[in-house]
Amino acid sequence: MTSNDEISQMFNTESEKLYNLINNATKINLPIHEIIETYYQIINVSSMITMLKEQINSGNASLLDKIHETEKLVSEKFNSDIHPKIMDYLKICIQQDTQSLQLGNREKSKEETESEAKLFEELRQKMSTKEFVEQYDQGLLNG
């Protein structure tokens, strides 16, 4: 069985990682892998919070404070501010990439074809990420 100190330390470590990711997410044009990492960390920490709330007693005030502080960060800073910006950013990127790909109906050099293939792959990643972010959004609406 894990001690309360170990649980608190693990939660603190994961919360700090989340704080850093959220602070970094305030940048516009975040790379796709960082967007995905941020959402996974939010889901991870939220799951930990749910588990911890069921297990800890009111005697562990510092851990309870850290939980409330983390919940507030996610709801007020991420869900209300950053999440909508990420949604908009992904929509705009997908539109721009789609338009770029629609422009090229002429004969292409090998380099242009390779560049277009890379753009298709980036577009696929962005669309997949947008779908993941929309699923998170649905959880917010249904939660």
Short mmCIF file of N, CA and C in Angstrom, two decimals:
data_model
loop_
_atom_site.label_atom_id
_atom_site.label_comp_id
_atom_site.label_asym_id
_atom_site.label_seq_id
_atom_site.Cartn_x
_atom_site.Cartn_y
_atom_site.Cartn_z
N MET A 1 0.85 -1.18 0.00
CA MET A 1 0.00 0.00 0.00
C MET A 1 0.89 1.24 0.00
N THR A 2 0.54 2.22 -0.79
CA THR A 2 1.31 3.46 -0.90
C THR A 2 0.95 4.39 0.24
N SER A 3 1.95 5.02 0.81
CA SER A 3 1.69 5.93 1.92
C SER A 3 1.13 7.26 1.40
N ASN A 4 0.51 8.01 2.30
CA ASN A 4 -0.03 9.32 1.92
C ASN A 4 1.06 10.25 1.41
N ASP A 5 2.25 10.17 1.99
CA ASP A 5 3.36 11.02 1.53
C ASP A 5 3.74 10.69 0.09
N GLU A 6 3.78 9.41 -0.24
CA GLU A 6 4.11 9.01 -1.61
C GLU A 6 3.03 9.46 -2.59
N ILE A 7 1.78 9.33 -2.18
CA ILE A 7 0.66 9.76 -3.02
C ILE A 7 0.73 11.27 -3.22
N SER A 8 0.97 12.01 -2.15
CA SER A 8 1.09 13.47 -2.24
C SER A 8 2.24 13.86 -3.16
N GLN A 9 3.36 13.18 -3.02
CA GLN A 9 4.54 13.49 -3.85
C GLN A 9 4.24 13.19 -5.32
N MET A 10 3.61 12.08 -5.59
CA MET A 10 3.27 11.73 -6.97
C MET A 10 2.31 12.77 -7.56
N PHE A 11 1.30 13.16 -6.78
CA PHE A 11 0.35 14.16 -7.26
C PHE A 11 1.05 15.50 -7.49
N ASN A 12 1.93 15.88 -6.58
CA ASN A 12 2.68 17.13 -6.74
C ASN A 12 3.52 17.12 -8.01
N THR A 13 4.19 16.02 -8.27
CA THR A 13 5.02 15.89 -9.47
C THR A 13 4.16 16.02 -10.74
N GLU A 14 3.06 15.30 -10.78
CA GLU A 14 2.18 15.34 -11.96
C GLU A 14 1.51 16.71 -12.10
N SER A 15 1.18 17.34 -10.98
CA SER A 15 0.57 18.68 -11.03
C SER A 15 1.57 19.71 -11.56
N GLU A 16 2.81 19.61 -11.11
CA GLU A 16 3.84 20.54 -11.60
C GLU A 16 4.04 20.39 -13.10
N LYS A 17 4.04 19.15 -13.56
CA LYS A 17 4.16 18.91 -14.99
C LYS A 17 2.98 19.56 -15.72
N LEU A 18 1.80 19.44 -15.15
CA LEU A 18 0.61 20.05 -15.74
C LEU A 18 0.72 21.58 -15.74
N TYR A 19 1.15 22.18 -14.63
CA TYR A 19 1.32 23.64 -14.56
C TYR A 19 2.25 24.11 -15.69
N ASN A 20 3.38 23.41 -15.86
CA ASN A 20 4.33 23.79 -16.90
C ASN A 20 3.71 23.67 -18.29
N LEU A 21 2.99 22.61 -18.53
CA LEU A 21 2.35 22.43 -19.84
C LEU A 21 1.29 23.50 -20.10
N ILE A 22 0.49 23.81 -19.10
CA ILE A 22 -0.55 24.83 -19.27
C ILE A 22 0.09 26.20 -19.49
N ASN A 23 1.13 26.51 -18.75
CA ASN A 23 1.81 27.79 -18.96
C ASN A 23 2.42 27.88 -20.34
N ASN A 24 2.94 26.76 -20.83
CA ASN A 24 3.51 26.72 -22.17
C ASN A 24 2.41 26.80 -23.23
N ALA A 25 1.23 26.29 -22.90
CA ALA A 25 0.12 26.25 -23.86
C ALA A 25 -0.47 27.62 -24.13
N THR A 26 -0.05 28.61 -23.37
CA THR A 26 -0.55 29.96 -23.64
C THR A 26 0.03 30.50 -24.94
N LYS A 27 1.10 29.87 -25.44
CA LYS A 27 1.65 30.26 -26.74
C LYS A 27 0.66 29.85 -27.82
N ILE A 28 0.49 30.71 -28.78
CA ILE A 28 -0.29 30.31 -29.95
C ILE A 28 0.64 29.41 -30.77
N ASN A 29 0.13 28.76 -31.75
CA ASN A 29 0.85 27.84 -32.64
C ASN A 29 1.73 26.81 -31.92
N LEU A 30 1.14 26.18 -30.94
CA LEU A 30 1.79 25.11 -30.19
C LEU A 30 1.95 23.90 -31.10
N PRO A 31 3.09 23.22 -31.06
CA PRO A 31 3.25 22.01 -31.87
C PRO A 31 2.21 20.95 -31.46
N ILE A 32 1.80 20.15 -32.42
CA ILE A 32 0.76 19.14 -32.20
C ILE A 32 1.12 18.22 -31.04
N HIS A 33 2.36 17.77 -30.96
CA HIS A 33 2.73 16.84 -29.87
C HIS A 33 2.57 17.49 -28.50
N GLU A 34 2.79 18.81 -28.40
CA GLU A 34 2.61 19.49 -27.12
C GLU A 34 1.14 19.66 -26.78
N ILE A 35 0.32 19.88 -27.79
CA ILE A 35 -1.13 19.96 -27.56
C ILE A 35 -1.62 18.64 -26.99
N ILE A 36 -1.24 17.55 -27.64
CA ILE A 36 -1.66 16.22 -27.20
C ILE A 36 -1.14 15.92 -25.81
N GLU A 37 0.13 16.24 -25.55
CA GLU A 37 0.72 15.98 -24.23
C GLU A 37 -0.02 16.76 -23.14
N THR A 38 -0.40 17.99 -23.44
CA THR A 38 -1.13 18.82 -22.47
C THR A 38 -2.47 18.20 -22.12
N TYR A 39 -3.22 17.79 -23.14
CA TYR A 39 -4.54 17.19 -22.88
C TYR A 39 -4.41 15.86 -22.12
N TYR A 40 -3.43 15.04 -22.50
CA TYR A 40 -3.24 13.79 -21.77
C TYR A 40 -2.88 14.04 -20.32
N GLN A 41 -2.05 15.06 -20.05
CA GLN A 41 -1.68 15.36 -18.68
C GLN A 41 -2.88 15.85 -17.88
N ILE A 42 -3.74 16.65 -18.51
CA ILE A 42 -4.95 17.11 -17.83
C ILE A 42 -5.83 15.92 -17.48
N ILE A 43 -5.99 15.02 -18.42
CA ILE A 43 -6.81 13.82 -18.17
C ILE A 43 -6.18 12.97 -17.06
N ASN A 44 -4.86 12.82 -17.10
CA ASN A 44 -4.14 12.04 -16.09
C ASN A 44 -4.33 12.65 -14.69
N VAL A 45 -4.10 13.94 -14.58
CA VAL A 45 -4.21 14.60 -13.27
C VAL A 45 -5.66 14.61 -12.80
N SER A 46 -6.60 14.82 -13.70
CA SER A 46 -8.02 14.79 -13.32
C SER A 46 -8.42 13.42 -12.78
N SER A 47 -7.89 12.37 -13.39
CA SER A 47 -8.16 11.01 -12.89
C SER A 47 -7.55 10.82 -11.50
N MET A 48 -6.34 11.33 -11.31
CA MET A 48 -5.71 11.24 -10.00
C MET A 48 -6.54 11.98 -8.95
N ILE A 49 -7.05 13.15 -9.32
CA ILE A 49 -7.86 13.94 -8.39
C ILE A 49 -9.10 13.16 -7.98
N THR A 50 -9.76 12.55 -8.94
CA THR A 50 -10.96 11.76 -8.64
C THR A 50 -10.63 10.64 -7.65
N MET A 51 -9.54 9.94 -7.90
CA MET A 51 -9.12 8.84 -7.03
C MET A 51 -8.74 9.37 -5.64
N LEU A 52 -7.98 10.45 -5.61
CA LEU A 52 -7.51 11.00 -4.33
C LEU A 52 -8.66 11.52 -3.48
N LYS A 53 -9.62 12.14 -4.09
CA LYS A 53 -10.75 12.67 -3.33
C LYS A 53 -11.51 11.56 -2.61
N GLU A 54 -11.52 10.38 -3.21
CA GLU A 54 -12.20 9.25 -2.58
C GLU A 54 -11.38 8.66 -1.44
N GLN A 55 -10.05 8.83 -1.49
CA GLN A 55 -9.18 8.14 -0.55
C GLN A 55 -8.65 9.00 0.59
N ILE A 56 -8.46 10.29 0.37
CA ILE A 56 -7.83 11.10 1.42
C ILE A 56 -8.86 11.62 2.42
N ASN A 57 -8.37 11.86 3.60
CA ASN A 57 -9.26 12.41 4.62
C ASN A 57 -8.99 13.90 4.78
N SER A 58 -9.83 14.57 5.50
CA SER A 58 -9.73 16.01 5.66
C SER A 58 -8.48 16.41 6.46
N GLY A 59 -7.81 15.45 7.06
CA GLY A 59 -6.61 15.74 7.82
C GLY A 59 -5.42 16.08 6.95
N ASN A 60 -5.49 15.79 5.67
CA ASN A 60 -4.39 16.08 4.75
C ASN A 60 -4.68 17.39 4.03
N ALA A 61 -4.64 18.48 4.77
CA ALA A 61 -5.04 19.80 4.25
C ALA A 61 -4.16 20.28 3.10
N SER A 62 -2.86 20.01 3.15
CA SER A 62 -1.99 20.50 2.09
C SER A 62 -2.29 19.82 0.75
N LEU A 63 -2.58 18.53 0.80
CA LEU A 63 -2.94 17.82 -0.43
C LEU A 63 -4.29 18.30 -0.95
N LEU A 64 -5.24 18.49 -0.05
CA LEU A 64 -6.55 19.01 -0.46
C LEU A 64 -6.42 20.40 -1.09
N ASP A 65 -5.58 21.24 -0.52
CA ASP A 65 -5.35 22.57 -1.09
C ASP A 65 -4.75 22.47 -2.50
N LYS A 66 -3.78 21.57 -2.65
CA LYS A 66 -3.14 21.38 -3.96
C LYS A 66 -4.15 20.87 -4.98
N ILE A 67 -5.04 19.99 -4.56
CA ILE A 67 -6.08 19.46 -5.45
C ILE A 67 -7.00 20.60 -5.90
N HIS A 68 -7.45 21.42 -4.96
CA HIS A 68 -8.35 22.53 -5.30
C HIS A 68 -7.66 23.55 -6.20
N GLU A 69 -6.40 23.82 -5.92
CA GLU A 69 -5.60 24.75 -6.72
C GLU A 69 -5.47 24.22 -8.16
N THR A 70 -5.22 22.93 -8.30
CA THR A 70 -5.07 22.31 -9.62
C THR A 70 -6.39 22.30 -10.37
N GLU A 71 -7.47 21.97 -9.68
CA GLU A 71 -8.80 21.99 -10.32
C GLU A 71 -9.14 23.40 -10.82
N LYS A 72 -8.79 24.40 -10.01
CA LYS A 72 -9.06 25.79 -10.38
C LYS A 72 -8.25 26.17 -11.62
N LEU A 73 -6.99 25.77 -11.67
CA LEU A 73 -6.13 26.04 -12.82
C LEU A 73 -6.74 25.44 -14.09
N VAL A 74 -7.16 24.19 -14.00
CA VAL A 74 -7.71 23.51 -15.17
C VAL A 74 -9.01 24.18 -15.61
N SER A 75 -9.91 24.45 -14.67
CA SER A 75 -11.21 25.00 -15.06
C SER A 75 -11.13 26.46 -15.49
N GLU A 76 -10.38 27.27 -14.75
CA GLU A 76 -10.37 28.71 -15.04
C GLU A 76 -9.37 29.10 -16.13
N LYS A 77 -8.19 28.55 -16.08
CA LYS A 77 -7.18 28.95 -17.06
C LYS A 77 -7.24 28.10 -18.33
N PHE A 78 -7.30 26.79 -18.15
CA PHE A 78 -7.25 25.94 -19.34
C PHE A 78 -8.61 25.83 -20.03
N ASN A 79 -9.62 25.33 -19.33
CA ASN A 79 -10.92 25.09 -19.96
C ASN A 79 -11.57 26.36 -20.48
N SER A 80 -11.44 27.45 -19.75
CA SER A 80 -12.12 28.69 -20.12
C SER A 80 -11.33 29.54 -21.11
N ASP A 81 -10.01 29.45 -21.08
CA ASP A 81 -9.20 30.35 -21.90
C ASP A 81 -8.39 29.62 -22.97
N ILE A 82 -7.55 28.70 -22.57
CA ILE A 82 -6.61 28.06 -23.50
C ILE A 82 -7.30 27.06 -24.42
N HIS A 83 -8.16 26.22 -23.88
CA HIS A 83 -8.84 25.19 -24.68
C HIS A 83 -9.58 25.80 -25.89
N PRO A 84 -10.39 26.85 -25.72
CA PRO A 84 -11.06 27.44 -26.90
C PRO A 84 -10.06 27.98 -27.93
N LYS A 85 -8.92 28.52 -27.46
CA LYS A 85 -7.90 29.03 -28.39
C LYS A 85 -7.26 27.89 -29.17
N ILE A 86 -7.03 26.77 -28.51
CA ILE A 86 -6.47 25.61 -29.20
C ILE A 86 -7.46 25.10 -30.26
N MET A 87 -8.73 25.06 -29.90
CA MET A 87 -9.76 24.64 -30.87
C MET A 87 -9.72 25.55 -32.11
N ASP A 88 -9.71 26.86 -31.88
CA ASP A 88 -9.68 27.82 -33.00
C ASP A 88 -8.40 27.67 -33.82
N TYR A 89 -7.28 27.51 -33.14
CA TYR A 89 -5.98 27.35 -33.81
C TYR A 89 -5.99 26.13 -34.73
N LEU A 90 -6.50 25.01 -34.22
CA LEU A 90 -6.54 23.80 -35.04
C LEU A 90 -7.46 23.97 -36.25
N LYS A 91 -8.61 24.60 -36.05
CA LYS A 91 -9.53 24.84 -37.17
C LYS A 91 -8.87 25.68 -38.25
N ILE A 92 -8.20 26.76 -37.85
CA ILE A 92 -7.53 27.65 -38.81
C ILE A 92 -6.41 26.92 -39.54
N CYS A 93 -5.60 26.17 -38.81
CA CYS A 93 -4.50 25.42 -39.43
C CYS A 93 -5.02 24.42 -40.46
N ILE A 94 -6.09 23.72 -40.10
CA ILE A 94 -6.67 22.74 -41.02
C ILE A 94 -7.21 23.43 -42.26
N GLN A 95 -7.88 24.55 -42.08
CA GLN A 95 -8.38 25.31 -43.24
C GLN A 95 -7.24 25.75 -44.15
N GLN A 96 -6.18 26.30 -43.57
CA GLN A 96 -5.04 26.78 -44.35
C GLN A 96 -4.36 25.63 -45.10
N ASP A 97 -4.14 24.51 -44.42
CA ASP A 97 -3.49 23.37 -45.06
C ASP A 97 -4.37 22.82 -46.18
N THR A 98 -5.67 22.75 -45.94
CA THR A 98 -6.59 22.25 -46.96
C THR A 98 -6.57 23.15 -48.18
N GLN A 99 -6.60 24.45 -47.96
CA GLN A 99 -6.56 25.40 -49.09
C GLN A 99 -5.25 25.28 -49.86
N SER A 100 -4.14 25.14 -49.15
CA SER A 100 -2.84 24.98 -49.82
C SER A 100 -2.82 23.74 -50.70
N LEU A 101 -3.38 22.67 -50.20
CA LEU A 101 -3.39 21.42 -50.96
C LEU A 101 -4.34 21.48 -52.15
N GLN A 102 -5.40 22.27 -52.05
CA GLN A 102 -6.36 22.37 -53.15
C GLN A 102 -5.83 23.22 -54.29
N LEU A 103 -4.83 24.04 -54.05
CA LEU A 103 -4.31 24.93 -55.08
C LEU A 103 -3.46 24.20 -56.12
N GLY A 104 -2.91 23.08 -55.77
CA GLY A 104 -1.94 22.43 -56.66
C GLY A 104 -2.53 21.37 -57.58
N ASN A 105 -3.09 21.76 -58.72
CA ASN A 105 -3.63 20.77 -59.68
C ASN A 105 -2.78 20.69 -60.94
N ARG A 106 -1.56 21.15 -60.90
CA ARG A 106 -0.69 21.13 -62.07
C ARG A 106 0.37 20.05 -61.90
N GLU A 107 1.17 19.85 -62.94
CA GLU A 107 2.30 18.91 -62.86
C GLU A 107 3.25 19.38 -61.78
N LYS A 108 3.78 18.45 -61.03
CA LYS A 108 4.65 18.81 -59.91
C LYS A 108 6.01 18.12 -60.04
N SER A 109 7.01 18.81 -59.53
CA SER A 109 8.34 18.21 -59.46
C SER A 109 8.34 17.18 -58.31
N LYS A 110 9.40 16.41 -58.26
CA LYS A 110 9.53 15.43 -57.18
C LYS A 110 9.52 16.12 -55.81
N GLU A 111 10.21 17.25 -55.71
CA GLU A 111 10.28 17.99 -54.45
C GLU A 111 8.90 18.51 -54.05
N GLU A 112 8.16 19.03 -55.03
CA GLU A 112 6.82 19.54 -54.74
C GLU A 112 5.89 18.42 -54.30
N THR A 113 6.02 17.27 -54.93
CA THR A 113 5.20 16.11 -54.55
C THR A 113 5.54 15.66 -53.14
N GLU A 114 6.83 15.62 -52.81
CA GLU A 114 7.24 15.23 -51.46
C GLU A 114 6.77 16.25 -50.43
N SER A 115 6.85 17.52 -50.78
CA SER A 115 6.39 18.58 -49.89
C SER A 115 4.88 18.47 -49.66
N GLU A 116 4.16 18.18 -50.72
CA GLU A 116 2.71 18.02 -50.62
C GLU A 116 2.36 16.80 -49.77
N ALA A 117 3.10 15.72 -49.92
CA ALA A 117 2.86 14.52 -49.11
C ALA A 117 3.09 14.83 -47.63
N LYS A 118 4.12 15.63 -47.35
CA LYS A 118 4.40 16.03 -45.96
C LYS A 118 3.26 16.89 -45.42
N LEU A 119 2.74 17.78 -46.25
CA LEU A 119 1.63 18.63 -45.85
C LEU A 119 0.37 17.79 -45.58
N PHE A 120 0.15 16.77 -46.40
CA PHE A 120 -0.98 15.86 -46.16
C PHE A 120 -0.85 15.17 -44.81
N GLU A 121 0.36 14.73 -44.48
CA GLU A 121 0.60 14.05 -43.21
C GLU A 121 0.37 15.02 -42.04
N GLU A 122 0.86 16.26 -42.18
CA GLU A 122 0.63 17.26 -41.14
C GLU A 122 -0.86 17.55 -40.98
N LEU A 123 -1.56 17.63 -42.10
CA LEU A 123 -3.01 17.86 -42.06
C LEU A 123 -3.72 16.71 -41.35
N ARG A 124 -3.31 15.49 -41.64
CA ARG A 124 -3.90 14.32 -40.98
C ARG A 124 -3.68 14.39 -39.48
N GLN A 125 -2.46 14.76 -39.05
CA GLN A 125 -2.16 14.88 -37.62
C GLN A 125 -3.02 15.96 -36.96
N LYS A 126 -3.16 17.08 -37.64
CA LYS A 126 -3.96 18.18 -37.09
C LYS A 126 -5.43 17.79 -36.98
N MET A 127 -5.93 17.10 -38.00
CA MET A 127 -7.33 16.67 -37.96
C MET A 127 -7.56 15.66 -36.85
N SER A 128 -6.62 14.74 -36.68
CA SER A 128 -6.71 13.75 -35.61
C SER A 128 -6.65 14.43 -34.24
N THR A 129 -5.77 15.40 -34.10
CA THR A 129 -5.66 16.14 -32.85
C THR A 129 -6.93 16.93 -32.58
N LYS A 130 -7.48 17.55 -33.62
CA LYS A 130 -8.72 18.31 -33.47
C LYS A 130 -9.84 17.40 -32.99
N GLU A 131 -9.90 16.19 -33.53
CA GLU A 131 -10.91 15.23 -33.09
C GLU A 131 -10.73 14.89 -31.61
N PHE A 132 -9.50 14.68 -31.18
CA PHE A 132 -9.19 14.39 -29.78
C PHE A 132 -9.60 15.56 -28.89
N VAL A 133 -9.28 16.79 -29.32
CA VAL A 133 -9.62 17.99 -28.56
C VAL A 133 -11.14 18.16 -28.49
N GLU A 134 -11.83 17.83 -29.58
CA GLU A 134 -13.30 17.91 -29.57
C GLU A 134 -13.91 16.90 -28.61
N GLN A 135 -13.29 15.72 -28.48
CA GLN A 135 -13.77 14.74 -27.52
C GLN A 135 -13.61 15.27 -26.10
N TYR A 136 -12.51 15.94 -25.83
CA TYR A 136 -12.30 16.58 -24.52
C TYR A 136 -13.40 17.62 -24.31
N ASP A 137 -13.67 18.41 -25.35
CA ASP A 137 -14.70 19.43 -25.28
C ASP A 137 -16.07 18.82 -24.97
N GLN A 138 -16.37 17.70 -25.58
CA GLN A 138 -17.64 17.01 -25.30
C GLN A 138 -17.71 16.57 -23.84
N GLY A 139 -16.59 16.15 -23.29
CA GLY A 139 -16.54 15.79 -21.87
C GLY A 139 -16.84 16.98 -20.99
N LEU A 140 -16.37 18.16 -21.41
CA LEU A 140 -16.66 19.37 -20.64
C LEU A 140 -18.16 19.68 -20.67
N LEU A 141 -18.75 19.53 -21.85
CA LEU A 141 -20.17 19.84 -22.01
C LEU A 141 -21.06 18.84 -21.27
N ASN A 142 -20.63 17.58 -21.28
CA ASN A 142 -21.43 16.53 -20.64
C ASN A 142 -21.08 16.35 -19.17
N GLY A 143 -19.94 16.89 -18.74
CA GLY A 143 -19.48 16.70 -17.37
C GLY A 143 -20.15 17.61 -16.45
#
